[in-house]
Amino acid sequence: MIPSSTVPGRLPGTSAPETGLVDVEGTMRSGKEEITGESDSSEVKDFKEGGYGWMVVFSVALVNAHTWGLNSSYAVFLAYYLRSGDIAGSSPLAFAFVGGLSISISLLVSPLVTWCIGRFGTIPTFRIGVVFEAISFVGASFSTHIYHLILSQGVCFGIGLGFCFTATVGVVPQWFVKRRSFANAVATSGSGFGGLTYSLATNAMITNLGLPWAFRILAIVAFVVNGGCSLILRDRNKAVGAKHVPFHLDLFKLPEYWLFLGWGFFSLMSYVIVVFSITDYAQQVGFSASQGSLAAAIFNLSQGIGRPLIGLASDHVGRLNVAGLGTLTAGVVAFFLWVFAGKSYPGLIIYALFGAFAGIIWPCVAPVGAEVVGLSLLPAALSIYWLVLVLPATFAEVIGLMLRTSGVDGYLNVQIFTGVMYIASFVSIWLLRSWKLQQMEILGTMDDPLAVEAPNAVQSGAKASKNGRPRSYIMNMFVFRHV
């Protein structure tokens, strides 16, 4: 996945979007340029959320359906590869590497995409991704060896996914203030509905038309839909003063940014394992391929329906509250529902219904990131964020298959590992929430989280409370407020 003020470069509606950028130690100010000017201020002041923004939400939802949604269908492809023997020179780990590579490459190219957006604009950059994604499916349709799949379904699709995703992920928050989390969650729900559709459709196409034509049909559909969305999509980069800087290394000086990274790292490690393993898990415990694809489809349906609800709850309960509690829920259900009830089909379906929490990072990452660094630096912060997530994206499913053993209990180690990663992710986001509460305490906005104070107040307050920060972090973990 993600409040703002009326000052460009800050996040509208947050208590202190600048707190993530203010030089608490006197080191960050040089990395942050204030955007001033009467015309810019007037534009932000006159801006009303919604309107054409909902068309942008609709187009980004379709893009997510035909990028991340299609990527989710790799669970069906993986189950087919593991049992068909059609790809020469392959192994289970190699197939797992293809799935992880598609995500990791998409994250690895994010600095390049960020630079392209600043140089050429959002739409031309997005269209590059549309072309690469279509080419990847066409190339995969002719694959007979594992290296063909690595280059097509892994590298080429990853490049297309990265250009499409990075170009659109920061657009929706620019069009909304009060309903930012909800709008962003509606847009990200497209990946859930896309995963639902293509998990079922891919299995049916492979069964009835064969693997090559399944890829070709997906290529045509993705190219037409994403190409059409490029005609609808609009950004507000100039209005909000967005800074598309590939590397803003001063962010690493912020402890709260490290917590933000930790939340994403551990969460994605778990999510990739679950989304790519659920179909194979179903077949390993004795269910059919159709039942496995149905479980994956319900998992994606849960994300499609659950993400807008998560966004709505975030706007009313608090972005960090919902992100933290959702991550904790994902860990608990992995330990209990998946482990103890997953071997019965109704139990597996019930676990799949909690899919929205498994992928909580996607509807929450942009709103939470904006809480940490502010709206203007969000593209730069996310650019680094995606790079850090390359490691879990690449090796999560490889680790999962290495932990898998034979028999109906073969996924037990995988399930425990997944649960532990979610709990580690929860600890990171809950500590980040404690940091946010500390900033609100410094500003004196505990009773009004939407209030905005001057950066100097944050700067002086942060310095005054430097020695009490660790204690404050721990105490705030047990305080429940809107944040």
Coordinates of C-alpha atoms in Angstrom, one line a residue:
M1 CA 0.0 0.0 0.0
I2 CA -0.9 5.5 2.9
P3 CA -3.4 12.4 5.7
S4 CA -2.1 15.7 4.4
S5 CA -1.7 19.3 5.1
T6 CA -2.4 22.3 2.9
V7 CA 1.3 22.8 2.4
P8 CA 2.9 21.2 -0.7
G9 CA 5.4 18.6 0.3
R10 CA 3.4 17.5 3.3
L11 CA 0.8 14.9 3.6
P12 CA -2.7 16.4 4.0
G13 CA -4.3 15.4 7.2
T14 CA -1.4 14.1 9.2
S15 CA -0.2 15.4 12.5
A16 CA 3.2 16.1 11.2
P17 CA 4.1 14.7 7.8
E18 CA 7.4 16.6 8.0
T19 CA 8.4 14.7 11.1
G20 CA 9.9 11.9 9.0
L21 CA 11.8 14.5 7.1
V22 CA 12.7 17.1 9.7
D23 CA 16.3 16.8 10.8
V24 CA 15.7 15.4 14.3
E25 CA 19.5 15.2 14.6
G26 CA 20.2 18.2 12.4
T27 CA 21.0 16.1 9.4
M28 CA 17.9 15.8 7.2
R29 CA 17.1 19.4 6.4
S30 CA 19.5 19.5 3.5
G31 CA 17.7 16.7 1.8
K32 CA 14.3 18.4 1.9
E33 CA 13.4 21.4 -0.2
E34 CA 10.3 23.3 0.8
I35 CA 8.0 24.0 -2.0
T36 CA 6.6 27.4 -1.7
G37 CA 4.8 29.9 -4.0
E38 CA 1.5 31.5 -4.1
S39 CA 0.3 29.7 -7.2
D40 CA 1.1 26.2 -5.8
S41 CA -0.5 27.0 -2.5
S42 CA -3.6 28.3 -4.2
E43 CA -3.8 25.1 -6.3
V44 CA -3.6 22.9 -3.3
K45 CA -6.0 25.0 -1.4
D46 CA -8.6 24.9 -4.2
F47 CA -8.2 21.2 -4.8
K48 CA -11.2 19.1 -4.0
E49 CA -10.8 15.3 -3.7
G50 CA -12.7 12.9 -5.7
G51 CA -14.1 13.9 -9.1
Y52 CA -11.8 12.6 -11.8
G53 CA -9.8 11.0 -9.1
W54 CA -12.3 8.1 -9.1
M55 CA -11.6 7.5 -12.8
V56 CA -7.9 7.3 -11.8
V57 CA -8.8 4.8 -9.0
F58 CA -10.8 2.7 -11.6
S59 CA -7.9 2.7 -14.1
V60 CA -5.3 1.8 -11.4
A61 CA -7.5 -1.0 -10.2
L62 CA -7.7 -2.4 -13.7
V63 CA -3.9 -2.1 -14.0
N64 CA -3.4 -4.0 -10.8
A65 CA -5.8 -6.7 -11.9
H66 CA -3.8 -7.2 -15.1
T67 CA -0.4 -7.0 -13.5
W68 CA -0.4 -8.2 -9.9
G69 CA -3.6 -10.2 -10.5
L70 CA -1.9 -12.0 -13.4
N71 CA 1.2 -12.5 -11.3
S72 CA -1.0 -14.2 -8.6
S73 CA -2.0 -16.8 -11.2
Y74 CA 1.5 -18.1 -11.2
A75 CA 0.4 -20.3 -8.4
V76 CA -1.6 -22.2 -11.0
F77 CA 1.3 -22.3 -13.4
L78 CA 3.6 -23.5 -10.6
A79 CA 1.3 -26.4 -9.7
Y80 CA 1.1 -27.3 -13.4
Y81 CA 4.9 -27.1 -13.9
L82 CA 5.6 -29.3 -10.8
R83 CA 3.4 -32.1 -12.1
S84 CA 3.5 -31.9 -16.0
G85 CA 7.2 -32.4 -16.8
D86 CA 6.8 -30.2 -20.0
I87 CA 9.7 -27.9 -19.2
A88 CA 13.1 -29.4 -19.8
G89 CA 16.0 -29.0 -17.4
S90 CA 13.8 -27.8 -14.6
S91 CA 13.5 -28.5 -10.9
P92 CA 11.0 -27.3 -8.2
L93 CA 13.5 -24.7 -6.9
A94 CA 14.0 -23.4 -10.5
F95 CA 10.2 -23.0 -10.9
A96 CA 10.0 -21.2 -7.5
F97 CA 12.8 -19.0 -8.6
V98 CA 10.9 -17.9 -11.7
G99 CA 7.9 -16.8 -9.6
G100 CA 10.1 -14.9 -7.1
L101 CA 12.2 -13.4 -9.9
S102 CA 9.2 -11.8 -11.5
I103 CA 8.4 -9.9 -8.3
S104 CA 12.1 -9.1 -7.5
I105 CA 12.8 -7.7 -10.9
S106 CA 9.7 -5.5 -10.7
L107 CA 11.1 -4.1 -7.5
L108 CA 14.7 -3.9 -8.7
V109 CA 13.8 -1.6 -11.7
S110 CA 11.9 0.8 -9.4
P111 CA 14.8 3.4 -9.3
L112 CA 14.9 3.3 -13.1
V113 CA 11.2 3.7 -13.3
T114 CA 11.2 6.6 -10.8
W115 CA 13.9 8.3 -12.9
C116 CA 11.8 7.7 -16.1
I117 CA 8.7 9.3 -14.5
G118 CA 10.7 12.4 -13.6
R119 CA 12.3 12.5 -17.1
F120 CA 9.5 11.4 -19.5
G121 CA 6.3 11.5 -17.4
T122 CA 4.0 8.9 -15.8
I123 CA 2.1 7.8 -18.9
P124 CA 5.0 7.1 -21.3
T125 CA 6.8 5.2 -18.5
F126 CA 3.7 3.2 -17.8
R127 CA 3.3 2.3 -21.5
I128 CA 6.8 0.8 -21.5
G129 CA 5.6 -1.6 -18.9
V130 CA 2.5 -2.5 -20.9
V131 CA 4.6 -3.5 -23.9
F132 CA 7.1 -5.6 -21.8
E133 CA 4.3 -7.5 -20.0
A134 CA 2.7 -8.5 -23.3
I135 CA 6.0 -9.6 -24.8
S136 CA 6.7 -11.7 -21.7
F137 CA 3.6 -13.8 -22.1
V138 CA 4.1 -14.2 -25.8
G139 CA 7.7 -15.4 -25.2
A140 CA 6.6 -17.7 -22.4
S141 CA 4.1 -19.4 -24.8
F142 CA 7.1 -20.7 -26.8
S143 CA 9.1 -21.9 -23.8
T144 CA 10.4 -25.4 -23.7
H145 CA 13.3 -25.1 -21.3
I146 CA 13.6 -23.6 -17.9
Y147 CA 15.9 -20.7 -19.0
H148 CA 13.1 -19.7 -21.5
L149 CA 10.7 -19.3 -18.6
I150 CA 13.3 -17.4 -16.5
L151 CA 13.9 -14.9 -19.3
S152 CA 10.2 -14.5 -20.2
Q153 CA 7.9 -15.2 -17.3
G154 CA 10.6 -14.1 -14.8
V155 CA 12.8 -11.2 -16.1
C156 CA 10.6 -9.8 -18.9
F157 CA 7.4 -10.0 -17.0
G158 CA 9.1 -8.5 -13.9
I159 CA 10.3 -5.5 -16.0
G160 CA 6.7 -5.0 -17.3
L161 CA 5.2 -5.4 -13.8
G162 CA 7.8 -3.0 -12.3
F163 CA 7.2 -0.2 -14.9
C164 CA 3.4 -0.5 -14.6
F165 CA 3.3 -0.8 -10.8
T166 CA 5.9 1.9 -9.9
A167 CA 4.4 4.3 -12.4
T168 CA 0.9 4.0 -10.9
V169 CA 1.4 3.2 -7.2
G170 CA 1.8 6.9 -6.1
V171 CA -0.9 8.4 -8.4
V172 CA -4.1 7.6 -6.4
P173 CA -2.9 9.3 -3.1
Q174 CA -2.4 12.5 -5.1
W175 CA -6.1 12.8 -5.8
F176 CA -7.5 12.3 -2.2
V177 CA -7.1 13.7 1.3
K178 CA -9.8 12.4 3.7
R179 CA -10.5 9.2 1.7
R180 CA -6.9 8.5 0.7
S181 CA -6.6 5.1 2.3
F182 CA -10.0 4.0 1.1
A183 CA -9.3 5.2 -2.5
N184 CA -5.8 3.5 -2.5
A185 CA -7.3 0.3 -1.1
V186 CA -10.0 0.2 -3.8
A187 CA -7.3 0.6 -6.4
T188 CA -5.2 -2.2 -4.9
S189 CA -8.2 -4.4 -4.6
G190 CA -8.0 -4.8 -8.4
S191 CA -5.1 -7.3 -7.9
G192 CA -7.3 -9.4 -5.7
F193 CA -10.2 -9.5 -8.2
G194 CA -7.6 -10.0 -11.0
G195 CA -6.1 -12.9 -9.1
L196 CA -9.5 -14.4 -8.6
T197 CA -10.4 -14.2 -12.3
Y198 CA -7.1 -15.4 -13.6
S199 CA -6.6 -18.2 -11.1
L200 CA -9.7 -19.8 -12.4
A201 CA -9.3 -18.7 -16.0
T202 CA -5.7 -19.8 -16.3
N203 CA -6.5 -23.3 -14.9
A204 CA -9.4 -23.6 -17.4
M205 CA -7.3 -22.4 -20.4
I206 CA -4.4 -24.7 -19.6
T207 CA -6.8 -27.6 -19.3
N208 CA -8.9 -26.9 -22.5
L209 CA -6.5 -24.9 -24.8
G210 CA -3.0 -25.9 -23.6
L211 CA -0.2 -23.9 -22.0
P212 CA 0.9 -22.0 -25.1
W213 CA -2.5 -20.5 -25.9
A214 CA -3.2 -19.7 -22.3
F215 CA -0.1 -17.4 -22.3
R216 CA -1.1 -15.9 -25.7
I217 CA -4.6 -15.1 -24.5
L218 CA -3.3 -13.5 -21.4
A219 CA -0.9 -11.4 -23.5
I220 CA -3.7 -10.0 -25.6
V221 CA -6.0 -9.3 -22.7
A222 CA -3.3 -7.6 -20.6
F223 CA -2.1 -5.4 -23.6
V224 CA -5.6 -4.2 -24.5
V225 CA -6.7 -3.5 -20.9
N226 CA -3.5 -1.8 -19.7
G227 CA -3.2 0.1 -22.9
G228 CA -6.7 1.4 -22.5
C229 CA -6.0 2.4 -18.9
S230 CA -3.0 4.5 -20.1
L231 CA -5.6 6.8 -21.9
I232 CA -7.5 7.4 -18.7
L233 CA -4.7 7.7 -16.1
R234 CA -3.7 11.2 -14.9
D235 CA -1.2 12.3 -12.2
R236 CA -0.9 15.5 -10.1
N237 CA 2.9 15.4 -9.8
K238 CA 3.4 19.1 -10.3
A239 CA 0.5 20.1 -8.0
V240 CA 1.8 18.1 -5.0
G241 CA 5.5 18.8 -5.7
A242 CA 6.3 15.1 -6.1
K243 CA 10.1 14.4 -6.1
H244 CA 10.9 11.5 -8.4
V245 CA 14.4 10.9 -7.1
P246 CA 15.6 7.3 -7.4
F247 CA 17.8 7.4 -4.2
H248 CA 17.2 9.7 -1.3
L249 CA 19.8 8.1 1.0
D250 CA 19.2 10.5 3.9
L251 CA 16.1 8.5 4.6
F252 CA 18.3 5.8 6.0
K253 CA 19.2 8.2 8.8
L254 CA 15.6 7.9 10.1
P255 CA 15.0 5.0 12.6
E256 CA 11.3 5.1 11.7
Y257 CA 12.1 4.5 8.0
W258 CA 14.1 1.3 9.1
L259 CA 11.0 0.1 10.9
F260 CA 8.9 0.8 7.8
L261 CA 11.4 -1.3 5.8
G262 CA 11.3 -4.1 8.4
W263 CA 7.5 -4.3 8.2
G264 CA 7.6 -4.6 4.4
F265 CA 10.5 -7.1 4.4
F266 CA 9.0 -9.6 6.7
S267 CA 5.5 -9.2 5.5
L268 CA 6.5 -9.7 1.8
M269 CA 8.5 -12.8 2.8
S270 CA 5.4 -14.4 4.2
Y271 CA 3.0 -13.1 1.5
V272 CA 5.0 -14.5 -1.4
I273 CA 5.1 -17.9 0.1
V274 CA 1.4 -18.0 0.8
V275 CA 0.3 -16.7 -2.6
F276 CA 2.5 -19.0 -4.6
S277 CA 2.1 -22.1 -2.4
I278 CA -1.6 -22.4 -1.7
T279 CA -2.4 -24.2 -4.9
D280 CA 0.4 -26.7 -4.5
Y281 CA -0.3 -27.1 -0.8
A282 CA -3.9 -28.1 -1.7
Q283 CA -2.8 -30.8 -4.1
Q284 CA -0.1 -32.1 -1.7
V285 CA -2.7 -32.7 1.1
G286 CA -4.9 -34.6 -1.4
F287 CA -7.2 -32.1 -3.2
S288 CA -7.5 -31.9 -6.9
A289 CA -6.0 -29.2 -9.2
S290 CA -9.4 -27.6 -9.6
Q291 CA -9.9 -27.5 -5.8
G292 CA -6.4 -26.0 -5.5
S293 CA -7.1 -23.3 -8.0
L294 CA -10.5 -22.6 -6.3
A295 CA -8.6 -22.1 -3.0
A296 CA -6.2 -19.6 -4.7
A297 CA -9.2 -17.9 -6.3
I298 CA -10.9 -17.4 -2.9
F299 CA -7.7 -16.2 -1.4
N300 CA -7.6 -13.5 -4.1
L301 CA -11.3 -12.8 -3.8
S302 CA -10.7 -12.1 -0.1
Q303 CA -8.1 -9.5 -1.1
G304 CA -10.4 -8.0 -3.7
I305 CA -13.2 -7.5 -1.2
G306 CA -11.1 -7.0 1.9
R307 CA -8.7 -4.3 0.7
P308 CA -11.4 -1.5 0.3
L309 CA -12.7 -2.5 3.7
I310 CA -9.1 -2.2 5.1
G311 CA -8.8 1.2 3.5
L312 CA -12.1 2.4 4.9
A313 CA -11.1 1.1 8.4
S314 CA -7.7 2.9 8.0
D315 CA -9.3 6.2 7.4
H316 CA -11.6 5.9 10.4
V317 CA -9.4 3.8 12.9
G318 CA -5.9 4.9 11.8
R319 CA -3.5 3.8 9.1
L320 CA -0.9 2.4 11.5
N321 CA -3.5 0.7 13.7
V322 CA -5.0 -1.2 10.9
A323 CA -1.7 -2.1 9.3
G324 CA -0.4 -3.4 12.6
L325 CA -3.5 -5.4 13.6
G326 CA -4.0 -6.8 10.1
T327 CA -0.4 -8.0 10.1
L328 CA -0.9 -9.6 13.5
T329 CA -4.0 -11.3 12.3
A330 CA -2.2 -12.8 9.3
G331 CA 0.4 -14.3 11.7
V332 CA -2.2 -15.8 14.0
V333 CA -4.3 -17.4 11.2
A334 CA -1.1 -18.9 9.7
F335 CA -0.2 -20.5 13.0
F336 CA -3.6 -21.8 13.8
L337 CA -6.0 -22.0 10.9
W338 CA -3.5 -23.0 8.2
V339 CA -1.6 -25.4 10.5
F340 CA -4.5 -27.1 12.3
A341 CA -7.4 -26.8 9.8
G342 CA -5.7 -26.5 6.4
K343 CA -5.7 -30.3 5.7
S344 CA -9.5 -30.2 5.5
Y345 CA -10.9 -28.5 2.5
P346 CA -13.4 -26.3 4.5
G347 CA -10.5 -25.3 6.8
L348 CA -8.4 -24.4 3.8
I349 CA -11.2 -22.3 2.3
I350 CA -11.6 -20.5 5.7
Y351 CA -7.9 -19.7 5.8
A352 CA -8.1 -18.4 2.2
L353 CA -10.9 -16.1 3.3
F354 CA -8.3 -14.3 5.4
G355 CA -6.2 -13.5 2.3
A356 CA -6.9 -9.8 2.7
F357 CA -4.7 -9.8 5.9
A358 CA -2.0 -11.9 4.3
G359 CA -1.5 -9.1 1.7
I360 CA -2.1 -6.2 4.1
I361 CA 1.1 -4.5 2.9
W362 CA -0.4 -3.6 -0.5
P363 CA -3.4 -1.5 0.5
C364 CA -1.4 0.1 3.4
V365 CA 2.1 0.7 2.1
A366 CA 1.5 4.0 0.4
P367 CA -0.6 5.6 3.3
V368 CA 1.8 4.3 5.9
G369 CA 4.8 5.5 3.9
A370 CA 3.2 8.9 3.6
E371 CA 2.8 9.0 7.4
V372 CA 6.5 8.4 7.7
V373 CA 8.1 10.7 5.0
G374 CA 5.3 12.9 3.7
L375 CA 3.7 13.0 0.3
S376 CA 6.3 14.8 -1.7
L377 CA 9.1 12.3 -0.8
L378 CA 6.9 9.3 -1.1
P379 CA 8.1 8.3 -4.6
A380 CA 11.7 8.5 -3.5
A381 CA 11.0 6.6 -0.3
L382 CA 9.1 3.8 -2.1
S383 CA 11.8 3.6 -4.7
I384 CA 14.3 2.5 -2.0
Y385 CA 11.5 0.5 -0.3
W386 CA 11.0 -1.7 -3.4
L387 CA 14.7 -2.2 -3.7
V388 CA 15.0 -3.6 -0.2
L389 CA 12.1 -5.9 -0.9
V390 CA 13.9 -7.5 -3.8
L391 CA 15.5 -10.1 -1.4
P392 CA 12.3 -11.5 0.1
A393 CA 10.6 -11.3 -3.3
T394 CA 13.4 -13.4 -4.9
F395 CA 14.0 -16.0 -2.3
A396 CA 10.7 -16.4 -0.3
E397 CA 9.2 -19.1 -2.4
V398 CA 12.6 -20.8 -2.9
I399 CA 12.9 -20.9 0.9
G400 CA 9.3 -22.2 1.1
L401 CA 10.0 -25.1 -1.3
M402 CA 13.3 -25.9 0.5
L403 CA 11.4 -26.2 3.8
R404 CA 8.7 -28.4 2.2
T405 CA 8.9 -32.1 2.7
S406 CA 6.8 -35.0 1.5
G407 CA 3.5 -36.2 2.8
V408 CA 0.4 -34.5 4.0
D409 CA 2.4 -32.7 6.8
G410 CA 5.1 -31.6 4.3
Y411 CA 4.2 -27.9 4.6
L412 CA 4.4 -27.7 8.4
N413 CA 7.8 -26.1 8.4
V414 CA 6.6 -23.6 5.7
Q415 CA 3.6 -22.7 7.8
I416 CA 5.6 -22.1 10.9
F417 CA 8.1 -20.0 9.0
T418 CA 5.3 -17.9 7.5
G419 CA 3.7 -17.3 10.9
V420 CA 7.1 -16.2 12.4
M421 CA 7.7 -13.8 9.6
Y422 CA 4.3 -12.2 10.0
I423 CA 4.9 -11.8 13.8
A424 CA 8.3 -10.1 13.1
S425 CA 6.5 -7.8 10.6
F426 CA 3.9 -6.9 13.3
V427 CA 6.6 -6.0 15.8
S428 CA 8.2 -3.6 13.2
I429 CA 5.0 -1.8 12.3
W430 CA 3.9 -1.6 16.0
L431 CA 7.2 0.0 16.9
L432 CA 6.6 2.4 14.0
R433 CA 3.2 3.2 15.4
S434 CA 4.9 3.9 18.7
W435 CA 7.2 6.4 17.0
K436 CA 4.1 8.1 15.4
L437 CA 2.5 8.4 18.8
Q438 CA 5.7 9.9 20.2
Q439 CA 5.6 12.6 17.4
M440 CA 2.0 13.4 18.2
E441 CA 2.9 13.7 21.9
I442 CA 5.7 16.1 21.0
L443 CA 3.4 18.2 18.9
G444 CA 0.6 18.1 21.5
T445 CA -1.9 16.6 19.0
M446 CA -2.8 13.4 20.9
D447 CA -6.4 14.5 21.0
D448 CA -6.4 15.8 17.4
P449 CA -4.4 13.6 15.1
L450 CA -5.2 15.7 12.1
A451 CA -3.7 18.8 13.5
V452 CA -0.5 20.2 11.9
E453 CA 2.3 22.0 13.7
A454 CA 5.3 23.9 12.5
P455 CA 8.4 21.8 11.8
N456 CA 10.4 23.8 14.3
A457 CA 8.2 22.5 17.1
V458 CA 8.9 19.0 16.0
Q459 CA 12.6 19.6 15.8
S460 CA 12.9 21.1 19.2
G461 CA 10.5 18.6 20.8
A462 CA 12.3 15.6 19.3
K463 CA 15.7 16.9 20.6
A464 CA 14.2 17.5 24.1
S465 CA 12.9 13.9 24.2
K466 CA 15.9 12.2 22.7
N467 CA 16.9 10.5 25.9
G468 CA 13.4 9.2 26.6
R469 CA 12.7 7.9 23.2
P470 CA 13.3 4.1 23.8
R471 CA 11.1 4.2 26.9
S472 CA 8.4 6.1 25.0
Y473 CA 8.5 3.6 22.2
I474 CA 7.8 0.7 24.6
M475 CA 5.1 2.6 26.5
N476 CA 3.3 3.6 23.3
M477 CA 3.0 0.0 22.2
F478 CA 0.3 -0.4 24.8
V479 CA -1.6 2.8 24.1
F480 CA -4.5 2.6 21.6
R481 CA -5.2 5.9 19.8
H482 CA -6.2 6.9 16.3
V483 CA -2.9 6.9 14.4

